[in-house]
Coordinates of C-alpha atoms in Angstrom, one line a residue:
M1 CA 17.1 -97.8 48.3
R2 CA 15.6 -94.2 48.9
N3 CA 17.8 -91.8 50.5
L4 CA 17.2 -91.2 54.3
L5 CA 17.9 -87.4 54.0
A6 CA 15.1 -87.3 51.5
K7 CA 12.7 -88.9 53.8
C8 CA 13.6 -86.8 56.6
L9 CA 13.0 -83.6 54.5
F10 CA 9.8 -85.0 53.3
A11 CA 8.8 -85.9 57.0
A12 CA 9.8 -82.3 58.1
C13 CA 7.7 -80.6 55.4
A14 CA 4.7 -82.9 56.1
V15 CA 4.7 -82.1 59.8
A16 CA 5.2 -78.4 59.2
A17 CA 2.2 -78.3 56.7
S18 CA -0.2 -79.9 59.2
V19 CA 1.5 -80.1 62.4
A20 CA -2.7 -85.2 66.8
W21 CA -4.1 -87.9 68.0
A22 CA -4.5 -89.5 64.5
T23 CA -7.1 -91.8 63.9
V24 CA -5.9 -93.3 60.8
D25 CA -7.8 -96.3 59.8
A26 CA -6.3 -99.7 59.7
E27 CA -7.2 -101.8 56.5
M28 CA -9.2 -104.2 58.7
E29 CA -10.2 -104.4 62.3
G30 CA -7.5 -106.4 64.1
M31 CA -4.6 -104.7 61.9
E32 CA -4.2 -101.6 64.2
A33 CA -0.7 -102.5 64.5
V34 CA 0.0 -101.4 61.0
V35 CA -0.5 -97.7 62.0
R36 CA 0.8 -98.0 65.5
D37 CA 3.9 -96.0 66.3
D38 CA 4.8 -96.5 70.0
G39 CA 6.5 -99.7 70.2
T40 CA 7.4 -102.6 68.1
F41 CA 4.9 -103.8 65.5
L42 CA 6.3 -106.3 63.0
V43 CA 3.7 -107.5 60.6
G44 CA 4.1 -110.8 58.6
S45 CA 0.4 -111.1 57.4
P46 CA -3.1 -110.0 58.5
T47 CA -3.1 -113.2 60.5
Y48 CA 0.4 -113.0 62.3
L49 CA 2.3 -110.1 63.8
F50 CA 4.6 -109.1 66.6
D51 CA 2.7 -106.4 68.6
R52 CA 4.6 -105.0 71.6
K53 CA 3.8 -101.6 72.9
L54 CA 7.1 -99.7 74.2
G55 CA 7.5 -100.1 78.0
S56 CA 5.1 -103.1 78.2
I57 CA 5.9 -105.5 80.9
G58 CA 8.1 -108.4 79.5
L59 CA 9.4 -109.3 76.3
H60 CA 6.5 -111.1 74.8
S61 CA 4.1 -110.2 71.9
E62 CA 0.9 -108.9 73.5
S63 CA -1.3 -111.3 71.5
E64 CA 0.6 -114.3 73.0
L65 CA -0.7 -113.3 76.6
W66 CA -3.9 -114.6 77.6
T67 CA -6.2 -112.1 79.5
P68 CA -9.9 -112.2 80.6
Q69 CA -10.4 -109.3 78.3
K70 CA -9.5 -111.5 75.3
I71 CA -11.9 -114.3 76.3
R72 CA -13.8 -113.9 73.0
Y73 CA -10.8 -113.3 70.7
R74 CA -9.8 -116.0 68.0
L75 CA -7.1 -118.5 68.7
L76 CA -4.5 -118.6 65.9
F77 CA -2.1 -121.2 66.8
N78 CA -1.1 -119.9 70.0
R79 CA -2.1 -116.1 69.7
M80 CA -5.3 -114.4 70.9
S81 CA -6.3 -112.5 67.7
V82 CA -9.3 -110.2 66.6
L83 CA -8.8 -111.2 63.0
P84 CA -10.5 -112.7 61.1
S85 CA -13.3 -110.9 62.9
W86 CA -16.7 -112.4 63.4
E87 CA -17.8 -109.6 65.5
P88 CA -21.3 -108.5 64.1
L89 CA -21.0 -104.8 62.9
A90 CA -23.3 -101.9 63.4
P91 CA -26.6 -101.8 61.2
S92 CA -25.3 -100.7 57.7
V93 CA -24.3 -101.8 54.4
W94 CA -20.9 -101.4 53.2
M95 CA -18.2 -102.4 50.8
K96 CA -14.4 -102.1 50.8
T97 CA -11.6 -102.6 48.3
G98 CA -8.0 -101.4 47.7
N99 CA -4.7 -102.5 46.5
E100 CA -1.0 -102.7 47.1
L101 CA 0.0 -99.9 44.7
G102 CA 2.0 -100.9 41.6
D103 CA -0.9 -102.7 39.9
M104 CA -1.2 -100.5 36.8
I105 CA -5.0 -100.3 35.9
Y106 CA -4.1 -100.6 32.2
Q107 CA -2.0 -103.5 32.5
D108 CA -4.4 -106.0 30.8
L109 CA -4.0 -104.0 27.7
I110 CA -0.1 -104.7 27.6
T111 CA 1.0 -107.3 25.4
A112 CA 4.8 -107.0 25.9
E113 CA 6.4 -109.7 27.8
D114 CA 7.8 -107.3 30.4
R115 CA 4.6 -106.7 32.2
P116 CA 4.3 -104.9 35.6
D117 CA 3.8 -107.1 38.6
N118 CA 0.2 -107.8 39.7
R119 CA -0.2 -106.4 43.1
T120 CA -2.8 -107.9 45.6
P121 CA -6.2 -106.4 46.6
I122 CA -8.5 -106.3 49.6
L123 CA -12.0 -107.3 49.2
E124 CA -15.1 -106.8 51.5
G125 CA -18.8 -106.6 51.4
G126 CA -21.6 -106.9 53.9
F127 CA -24.6 -105.8 55.6
R128 CA -26.4 -105.7 58.7
T129 CA -30.2 -104.9 58.9
P130 CA -31.9 -102.5 61.4
S131 CA -33.6 -104.4 64.1
F132 CA -37.4 -105.4 63.6
K133 CA -38.9 -106.2 66.9
G134 CA -35.3 -107.0 68.2
F135 CA -34.3 -109.3 65.3
W136 CA -31.7 -108.6 62.6
V137 CA -29.8 -110.5 59.9
T138 CA -26.3 -110.0 58.6
A139 CA -23.8 -111.4 56.1
R140 CA -20.1 -110.5 55.4
G141 CA -17.5 -111.7 53.1
F142 CA -13.9 -110.5 53.5
Q143 CA -10.3 -111.2 52.7
D144 CA -7.0 -109.4 52.8
D145 CA -4.5 -110.5 50.1
H146 CA -1.9 -108.0 51.3
Y147 CA 1.5 -109.5 52.3
S148 CA 0.6 -112.8 50.4
T149 CA 2.9 -112.6 47.2
G150 CA 6.1 -112.8 49.0
T151 CA 5.2 -116.2 50.5
S152 CA 2.9 -117.5 47.9
S153 CA 5.7 -119.2 46.0
F154 CA 6.1 -122.0 48.7
R155 CA 2.7 -121.9 50.2
K156 CA 0.7 -122.4 47.0
K157 CA 2.6 -125.9 46.6
M158 CA 0.8 -127.0 49.9
V159 CA -2.8 -126.6 48.8
K160 CA -5.2 -127.0 46.0
D161 CA -5.3 -124.5 43.3
E162 CA -8.3 -122.4 44.9
F163 CA -7.6 -121.8 48.6
S164 CA -9.8 -118.7 49.0
L165 CA -13.4 -117.7 48.6
I166 CA -12.5 -115.2 45.8
G167 CA -9.4 -115.0 43.5
E168 CA -6.1 -116.9 43.3
N169 CA -3.7 -114.8 45.2
Y170 CA -3.5 -117.3 48.1
P171 CA -4.4 -114.7 50.7
L172 CA -3.5 -115.2 54.4
F173 CA -7.2 -115.4 55.2
S174 CA -10.4 -115.4 53.3
S175 CA -13.7 -115.5 55.3
G176 CA -17.4 -115.3 54.8
Y177 CA -20.4 -115.7 57.1
A178 CA -24.2 -115.1 57.5
G179 CA -26.4 -115.1 60.4
V180 CA -29.1 -113.7 62.7
G181 CA -29.3 -111.9 65.9
Y182 CA -31.6 -110.5 68.6
D183 CA -31.3 -107.3 70.6
N184 CA -33.2 -105.7 73.5
E185 CA -32.4 -104.0 76.8
F186 CA -31.5 -107.2 78.6
V187 CA -30.4 -109.8 75.9
N188 CA -27.9 -109.5 73.0
A189 CA -27.6 -112.7 70.9
S190 CA -26.3 -113.8 67.6
I191 CA -25.5 -117.1 65.6
L192 CA -23.1 -116.9 62.6
A193 CA -22.3 -119.6 60.1
G194 CA -19.8 -119.6 57.4
E195 CA -16.6 -120.8 55.8
E196 CA -13.0 -119.5 55.8
Y197 CA -9.5 -120.2 54.8
V198 CA -6.7 -119.3 57.2
W199 CA -2.9 -119.5 57.2
L200 CA -1.6 -120.1 60.7
F201 CA 2.0 -119.1 61.5
S202 CA 3.7 -121.7 63.8
K203 CA 6.8 -121.8 66.2
S204 CA 8.6 -123.6 63.4
Y205 CA 8.0 -120.6 61.1
R206 CA 5.8 -122.6 58.9
W207 CA 2.6 -121.4 57.5
I208 CA -0.1 -124.0 58.1
P209 CA -3.2 -124.0 55.7
V210 CA -6.5 -124.6 57.5
H211 CA -9.8 -124.8 55.8
Y212 CA -13.0 -124.3 58.1
A213 CA -16.1 -125.6 56.5
P214 CA -18.4 -124.9 58.4
R215 CA -17.4 -122.5 61.2
V216 CA -20.3 -121.6 63.5
D217 CA -20.1 -118.9 66.0
A218 CA -22.8 -118.3 68.8
R219 CA -22.8 -115.5 71.3
A220 CA -25.2 -114.3 74.1
S221 CA -25.0 -111.6 76.7
V222 CA -27.8 -111.8 79.2
G223 CA -27.4 -109.2 81.9
D224 CA -24.1 -109.6 83.5
L225 CA -23.5 -112.9 82.0
S226 CA -21.8 -113.5 78.5
L227 CA -21.6 -116.8 76.7
S228 CA -20.0 -118.0 73.6
L229 CA -19.9 -121.4 71.7
G230 CA -18.0 -122.2 68.5
Y231 CA -18.0 -125.2 66.3
E232 CA -15.0 -125.7 63.8
A233 CA -14.7 -128.4 61.3
A234 CA -11.0 -127.9 60.1
Y235 CA -9.3 -129.4 57.2
Y236 CA -5.4 -129.5 57.1
Q237 CA -3.3 -130.2 54.0
D238 CA 0.2 -130.3 52.6
K239 CA 0.5 -131.7 49.1
T240 CA 4.2 -131.5 49.1
R241 CA 4.3 -134.2 51.9
H242 CA 1.1 -135.9 50.6
E243 CA -0.4 -135.2 54.1
K244 CA -4.1 -134.4 55.3
G245 CA -6.1 -134.3 58.4
N246 CA -9.1 -133.2 60.1
R247 CA -9.9 -131.5 63.5
I248 CA -13.4 -131.1 64.9
E249 CA -13.2 -128.5 67.6
I250 CA -15.7 -127.1 70.0
N251 CA -14.6 -124.1 72.0
G252 CA -16.3 -121.5 74.2
S253 CA -16.5 -119.3 77.3
V254 CA -18.7 -118.3 80.0
F255 CA -17.8 -115.0 81.6
Y256 CA -19.7 -113.1 84.6
E257 CA -18.8 -109.5 85.4
N258 CA -20.9 -107.5 88.1
D259 CA -20.2 -104.0 89.1
D260 CA -23.7 -102.7 89.7
V261 CA -24.3 -104.6 93.1
Y262 CA -20.9 -103.2 94.3
E263 CA -21.0 -99.8 92.8
Q264 CA -21.1 -97.8 96.0
M265 CA -18.0 -100.1 97.2
N266 CA -16.1 -99.4 94.0
F267 CA -15.8 -103.2 93.6
V268 CA -16.0 -105.2 90.4
L269 CA -16.1 -109.0 90.6
L270 CA -15.6 -111.3 87.4
A271 CA -15.3 -115.1 86.9
G272 CA -15.5 -117.3 84.0
L273 CA -13.9 -120.2 82.0
S274 CA -12.7 -120.9 78.5
F275 CA -12.6 -124.5 77.1
R276 CA -11.6 -126.3 74.0
A277 CA -12.4 -130.0 73.1
L278 CA -10.9 -131.4 70.0
D279 CA -11.2 -134.7 67.8
D280 CA -8.3 -135.1 65.5
S281 CA -7.6 -137.5 62.7
G282 CA -4.8 -137.7 60.4
N283 CA -2.1 -134.9 60.1
V284 CA -3.1 -131.8 61.9
Y285 CA 0.4 -130.5 63.1
T286 CA -0.4 -129.6 66.5
E287 CA -1.7 -131.4 69.6
L288 CA -3.5 -130.5 72.6
D289 CA -2.9 -132.7 75.6
E290 CA -5.8 -135.1 76.3
N291 CA -7.6 -133.2 73.4
R292 CA -9.1 -130.9 75.8
V293 CA -8.4 -128.0 78.0
V294 CA -10.6 -126.1 80.7
W295 CA -9.5 -122.7 81.9
P296 CA -11.4 -121.3 85.0
F297 CA -10.5 -117.9 86.3
V298 CA -11.7 -115.3 88.6
G299 CA -10.8 -111.7 89.1
F300 CA -11.7 -108.4 90.8
G301 CA -11.2 -104.7 90.7
V302 CA -11.5 -102.6 93.9
R303 CA -10.9 -99.2 95.0
P304 CA -10.4 -99.5 98.9
V305 CA -9.6 -95.6 99.2
K306 CA -10.2 -92.8 97.0
N307 CA -6.9 -92.7 95.4
V308 CA -5.8 -96.5 95.1
S309 CA -7.2 -99.0 92.9
V310 CA -6.3 -102.8 93.0
E311 CA -7.1 -105.3 89.9
A312 CA -6.2 -108.9 89.9
S313 CA -7.1 -112.1 88.0
V314 CA -6.1 -115.8 88.7
G315 CA -6.5 -118.6 86.3
V316 CA -5.6 -122.2 87.2
N317 CA -6.2 -125.8 85.8
D318 CA -4.4 -129.1 86.3
E319 CA -1.4 -128.3 84.3
D320 CA -0.9 -124.4 84.3
W321 CA -1.6 -121.3 86.4
L322 CA -1.5 -117.6 85.6
V323 CA -1.7 -114.6 87.9
Q324 CA -1.9 -111.1 86.8
D325 CA -2.3 -108.0 89.1
S326 CA -1.7 -104.4 89.5
V327 CA -1.9 -101.6 92.1
E328 CA -2.2 -98.0 91.1
F329 CA -2.0 -94.9 93.3
S330 CA -3.1 -91.4 92.2
P331 CA -2.0 -88.8 94.7
S332 CA -3.8 -85.5 95.1
V333 CA -1.7 -82.5 93.8
P334 CA -2.5 -78.8 94.0
S335 CA -2.6 -78.4 90.3
K336 CA -4.9 -80.1 87.8
M337 CA -2.2 -82.5 86.9
G338 CA -2.9 -86.1 87.0
I339 CA -0.3 -88.5 88.4
T340 CA -0.5 -92.3 88.5
L341 CA 2.0 -94.5 90.3
G342 CA 1.7 -98.1 89.7
V343 CA 3.0 -101.6 90.1
K344 CA 2.2 -104.6 87.9
N345 CA 3.0 -108.3 88.2
I346 CA 2.5 -111.3 86.0
S347 CA 3.6 -114.8 87.0
G348 CA 2.5 -118.2 85.5
T349 CA 3.6 -121.4 83.7
R350 CA 2.5 -120.2 80.2
L351 CA 1.5 -117.1 78.5
N352 CA -1.4 -118.7 76.8
P353 CA -2.8 -121.7 78.8
I354 CA -5.5 -122.6 76.4
A355 CA -3.2 -123.0 73.2
D356 CA -1.9 -126.2 72.0
D357 CA 1.0 -128.2 73.6
K358 CA 2.9 -129.7 70.8
E359 CA 3.6 -129.0 67.0
Y360 CA 4.6 -131.7 64.6
F361 CA 7.2 -130.9 61.8
G362 CA 7.9 -134.0 59.7
D363 CA 9.4 -136.6 62.2
S364 CA 10.2 -134.0 64.9
T365 CA 8.0 -132.9 67.8
I366 CA 8.2 -129.2 69.0
S367 CA 7.2 -128.7 72.7
L368 CA 5.2 -125.5 72.9
S369 CA 5.3 -125.2 76.7
A370 CA 8.5 -124.9 79.0
D371 CA 9.2 -126.3 82.4
G372 CA 9.3 -123.8 85.3
Q373 CA 7.6 -120.5 85.5
M374 CA 8.0 -116.9 84.4
N375 CA 7.9 -113.9 86.7
M376 CA 7.4 -110.4 85.6
V377 CA 7.3 -107.1 87.7
Q378 CA 6.8 -103.5 86.5
G379 CA 6.8 -100.1 88.3
Y380 CA 5.6 -97.1 86.5
A381 CA 4.7 -93.4 86.7
E382 CA 2.4 -91.4 84.5
F383 CA 1.5 -87.7 84.4
A384 CA -0.7 -85.7 82.1
D385 CA -1.9 -82.0 82.2
S386 CA -3.9 -79.8 80.1
A387 CA -5.1 -76.2 79.9
D388 CA -7.6 -74.7 77.3
F389 CA -6.1 -76.1 74.1
L390 CA -2.8 -77.6 75.2
G391 CA -1.7 -80.7 76.9
F392 CA 1.4 -82.7 77.8
G393 CA 2.2 -85.9 79.5
G394 CA 4.7 -88.7 79.9
R395 CA 5.4 -92.1 81.2
A396 CA 8.4 -93.8 82.8
S397 CA 8.9 -97.3 83.8
F398 CA 11.1 -100.0 85.0
W399 CA 10.5 -103.8 84.5
A400 CA 12.2 -107.0 85.1
E401 CA 11.5 -110.5 83.8
H402 CA 12.7 -113.9 84.9
G403 CA 12.1 -117.3 83.0
A404 CA 11.0 -115.3 79.8
E405 CA 9.6 -117.7 77.1
T406 CA 12.0 -118.2 74.2
F407 CA 12.8 -120.8 71.7
E408 CA 15.7 -123.1 71.9
V409 CA 16.9 -123.8 68.3
S410 CA 18.3 -127.2 67.5
K411 CA 18.6 -126.8 63.8
T412 CA 17.4 -124.8 60.9
K413 CA 16.4 -125.8 57.3
K414 CA 16.1 -123.8 54.1
S415 CA 13.6 -125.0 51.6
G416 CA 11.9 -123.3 48.7
G417 CA 12.9 -119.7 49.6
A418 CA 11.9 -120.1 53.3
I419 CA 13.8 -121.0 56.4
Y420 CA 12.4 -123.3 59.1
R421 CA 13.7 -124.1 62.6
Y422 CA 13.5 -127.2 65.0
G423 CA 13.7 -127.2 68.7
D424 CA 11.4 -126.4 71.6
V425 CA 10.1 -123.5 73.6
S426 CA 12.2 -123.0 76.7
R427 CA 13.0 -120.2 79.2
I428 CA 15.6 -117.7 79.8
D429 CA 16.9 -118.6 83.4
S430 CA 18.2 -115.1 84.2
W431 CA 16.8 -111.6 84.8
I432 CA 16.0 -109.3 81.9
K433 CA 15.8 -105.6 83.0
A434 CA 14.6 -102.6 81.1
V435 CA 13.9 -99.0 81.6
S436 CA 11.6 -97.0 79.3
G437 CA 10.3 -93.4 79.0
E438 CA 7.8 -91.5 76.8
L439 CA 6.8 -87.8 76.4
W440 CA 4.0 -86.2 74.6
I441 CA 2.6 -82.8 73.8
G442 CA -0.8 -82.0 72.2
A443 CA -2.8 -79.0 71.0
W444 CA -6.5 -79.0 69.8
Y445 CA -9.3 -76.7 68.7
K446 CA -12.8 -77.7 69.5
E447 CA -13.6 -80.7 67.3
M448 CA -11.9 -79.3 64.3
F449 CA -8.1 -80.0 65.1
N450 CA -6.1 -82.3 67.4
F451 CA -2.3 -82.6 67.2
K452 CA 0.1 -84.7 69.1
A453 CA 3.7 -85.1 69.0
L454 CA 5.4 -88.0 71.1
A455 CA 8.7 -89.6 71.5
G456 CA 9.9 -92.7 73.6
F457 CA 12.9 -94.8 74.2
E458 CA 13.6 -98.3 75.9
R459 CA 16.8 -99.8 77.0
I460 CA 16.6 -103.6 77.7
D461 CA 19.6 -105.2 79.5
G462 CA 19.8 -109.2 79.3
P463 CA 20.9 -112.1 77.0
S464 CA 19.7 -110.4 73.9
E465 CA 20.9 -113.2 71.7
R466 CA 18.2 -115.4 73.2
F467 CA 15.4 -112.9 72.7
E468 CA 12.9 -114.0 70.1
V469 CA 12.6 -110.4 69.0
N470 CA 15.1 -107.7 70.3
P471 CA 12.6 -104.7 70.2
S472 CA 13.1 -101.1 68.9
E473 CA 14.8 -98.9 71.3
F474 CA 13.2 -95.5 70.3
F475 CA 10.5 -94.0 68.3
V476 CA 9.3 -90.3 67.3
A477 CA 5.7 -89.7 66.0
F478 CA 3.6 -86.7 64.8
N479 CA -0.1 -87.4 64.5
V480 CA -3.0 -84.9 63.3
D481 CA -6.7 -84.8 62.9
W482 CA -8.8 -82.5 61.1
F483 CA -12.5 -82.2 61.2
L484 CA -13.7 -79.5 58.7
F485 CA -17.1 -78.3 57.7
K486 CA -18.7 -80.9 60.0
S487 CA -18.3 -83.4 57.2
V488 CA -14.8 -83.8 56.1
R489 CA -12.3 -85.9 58.3
I490 CA -8.4 -85.9 57.6
A491 CA -6.1 -87.8 59.6
H492 CA -2.5 -88.8 59.3
S493 CA 0.6 -89.7 61.2
I494 CA 4.1 -89.7 60.4
R495 CA 6.7 -91.6 62.7
Y496 CA 10.1 -93.1 62.7
R497 CA 10.9 -96.5 64.6
S498 CA 14.3 -97.7 65.3
D499 CA 15.9 -101.2 64.1
A500 CA 14.5 -104.6 65.4
E501 CA 15.8 -107.9 65.3
W502 CA 14.7 -111.5 65.0
N503 CA 17.5 -113.2 66.9
L504 CA 16.3 -116.9 66.6
Y505 CA 16.0 -116.9 62.9
E506 CA 19.4 -118.5 61.8
S507 CA 22.9 -117.8 62.9
D508 CA 22.6 -114.1 62.0
P509 CA 19.8 -112.1 63.3
M510 CA 17.1 -110.8 60.8
V511 CA 17.5 -107.2 61.2
V512 CA 14.3 -105.0 60.4
K513 CA 15.9 -101.5 59.7
G514 CA 14.4 -98.4 61.3
D515 CA 12.3 -96.3 58.9
W516 CA 9.9 -93.4 58.4
Y517 CA 6.3 -94.2 58.0
W518 CA 3.4 -92.0 56.9
D519 CA -0.4 -93.0 57.0
A520 CA -3.4 -91.0 56.1
T521 CA -7.1 -91.2 56.0
F522 CA -9.3 -88.9 54.2
E523 CA -13.2 -89.2 54.7
Q524 CA -16.2 -87.5 53.2
Q525 CA -19.3 -87.7 55.5
F526 CA -22.7 -87.0 54.3
P527 CA -24.4 -86.8 57.8
K528 CA -28.0 -86.4 56.8
Q529 CA -27.8 -89.4 54.6
K530 CA -25.6 -91.3 57.0
L531 CA -23.2 -92.0 54.3
Y532 CA -19.3 -92.2 54.6
L533 CA -16.7 -92.6 51.9
T534 CA -13.3 -93.3 53.2
G535 CA -9.7 -93.7 51.8
S536 CA -6.5 -94.5 53.6
L537 CA -3.0 -94.6 52.3
L538 CA -0.7 -96.8 54.3
H539 CA 3.0 -97.4 54.4
V540 CA 4.0 -94.2 52.5
L541 CA 7.7 -93.4 52.6
A542 CA 8.9 -96.6 54.1
D543 CA 11.0 -99.1 52.0
E544 CA 9.2 -102.3 51.0
V545 CA 10.6 -104.8 53.5
V546 CA 9.8 -108.2 55.1
Q547 CA 9.4 -107.6 58.7
T548 CA 9.0 -111.3 60.1
P549 CA 10.6 -114.6 59.2
N550 CA 8.9 -116.0 56.1
G551 CA 6.5 -113.0 56.3
G552 CA 5.1 -110.9 53.3
T553 CA 6.3 -107.7 52.2
D554 CA 5.0 -104.6 53.6
R555 CA 4.2 -102.4 50.7
L556 CA 2.5 -99.1 50.0
R557 CA -1.2 -99.6 49.7
F558 CA -4.6 -97.7 49.3
V559 CA -7.9 -98.9 50.9
C560 CA -11.2 -97.3 50.4
T561 CA -14.6 -97.9 52.1
L562 CA -18.1 -97.0 51.1
K563 CA -20.6 -97.2 54.1
K564 CA -24.3 -96.5 54.7
M565 CA -25.4 -96.5 58.2
F566 CA -29.1 -97.4 59.2

């Protein structure tokens, strides 16, 4: 265990040296939580994390909550996730690699029995051509082996020897696709097909292996209308229980948003629906009632007067309903300071109404939905001001939640280095209340330099022993961007985040100790050639720890990317 004082001195030196609104690159899109500093972000793998911004309304992880903005996100068990991302990238050709540091480059030459541990890599390569009369083609193969070794000892017993497109590290996801698309001023469409291996993290704290072969993703945007349609042939297995199963899933969405017609009235109208239809056979470990779900919703945004804006969305079907709304007021003040006062509300029967309803664990059935409803309300105030090259701002909020989703543990079981739990999703039938605050100060100089320092706290009052996660209470962070000679980008952030706890892990909470983190990105740009060489160091300073139940170890790692834009 490294000495905390040494870390503090290193942190102070780093800040003094470069004392920003740091744009440190995440190792892959969808993993921005790894470099976030303003809340509780506990990462167990590329496909599972607890992501909650400090001062958010309610106790839930953000990816658990369905919103219209996530209509094209992937559904991984009960979470709306970007990763593995099949969003077509910009016209370019690229490759990415990296490793959890500790893997000695010369270790293959070592013949002694005491060899260093082989750390795991990240691998990616792909291209998307420029448009030719509107048509383009793309292909991408990518997998992130990070976080995989800590859990591979019990995961690899569940599957056949090769459970990835490349290598034998049992990565938490391994994905590849190819496809075509068409773009013009009115239409944007694509169809991608491929294969992938994904490990899903369930309510029982199990990793569930799924092999999609094939997976097809079709998307189209025509004016104000967006459409998506997916086909997934999923194969499930667990060799330890001699189980296997198949799921054919068709899912998709229709989404309409029109703000052009109502522009003079400052009015936005949106409507749409998401749907899933399943055909299961054998052991697939989850169940959707009636093997289908249709989720229609409507929403709007309106500015009835100059300084007031109202947003709302309502979704409902024969089993669930979910309402999300907010009102913001921006009073006019004599100075240039911007002030926003707001109230937000979320009420409904489930955080994610399109997720599965049951999980099967041996002979036990875990209910993934609870009776009753949740009610969340939040009031907040924000301010910001700037002058020339300086700025400052802050946010304060109060929120309360009744009927928060939690998990009622009936028993736990340890097996093969992992711990599992039985029970059902339930509710906390009492009020949880919280206050939070955040302050920041920034400085910048043209495009060359951008610095930001921020600190925040949150105090939550309620039956904390029933919280799935007891969030971090405070953080402090220093971020900086440099852009030099119009071709060199340097960004880094250093931050401290306090303790967090998983309370429903076993009889004693799983404590994730607070720590310092330092992340950095270095990029050399060749603008004339549209060539970019980027390297990032992640998780410097912090101890290598497991941040989630049955999760992988968060380690120091390096990732580099070479990209040629067209």
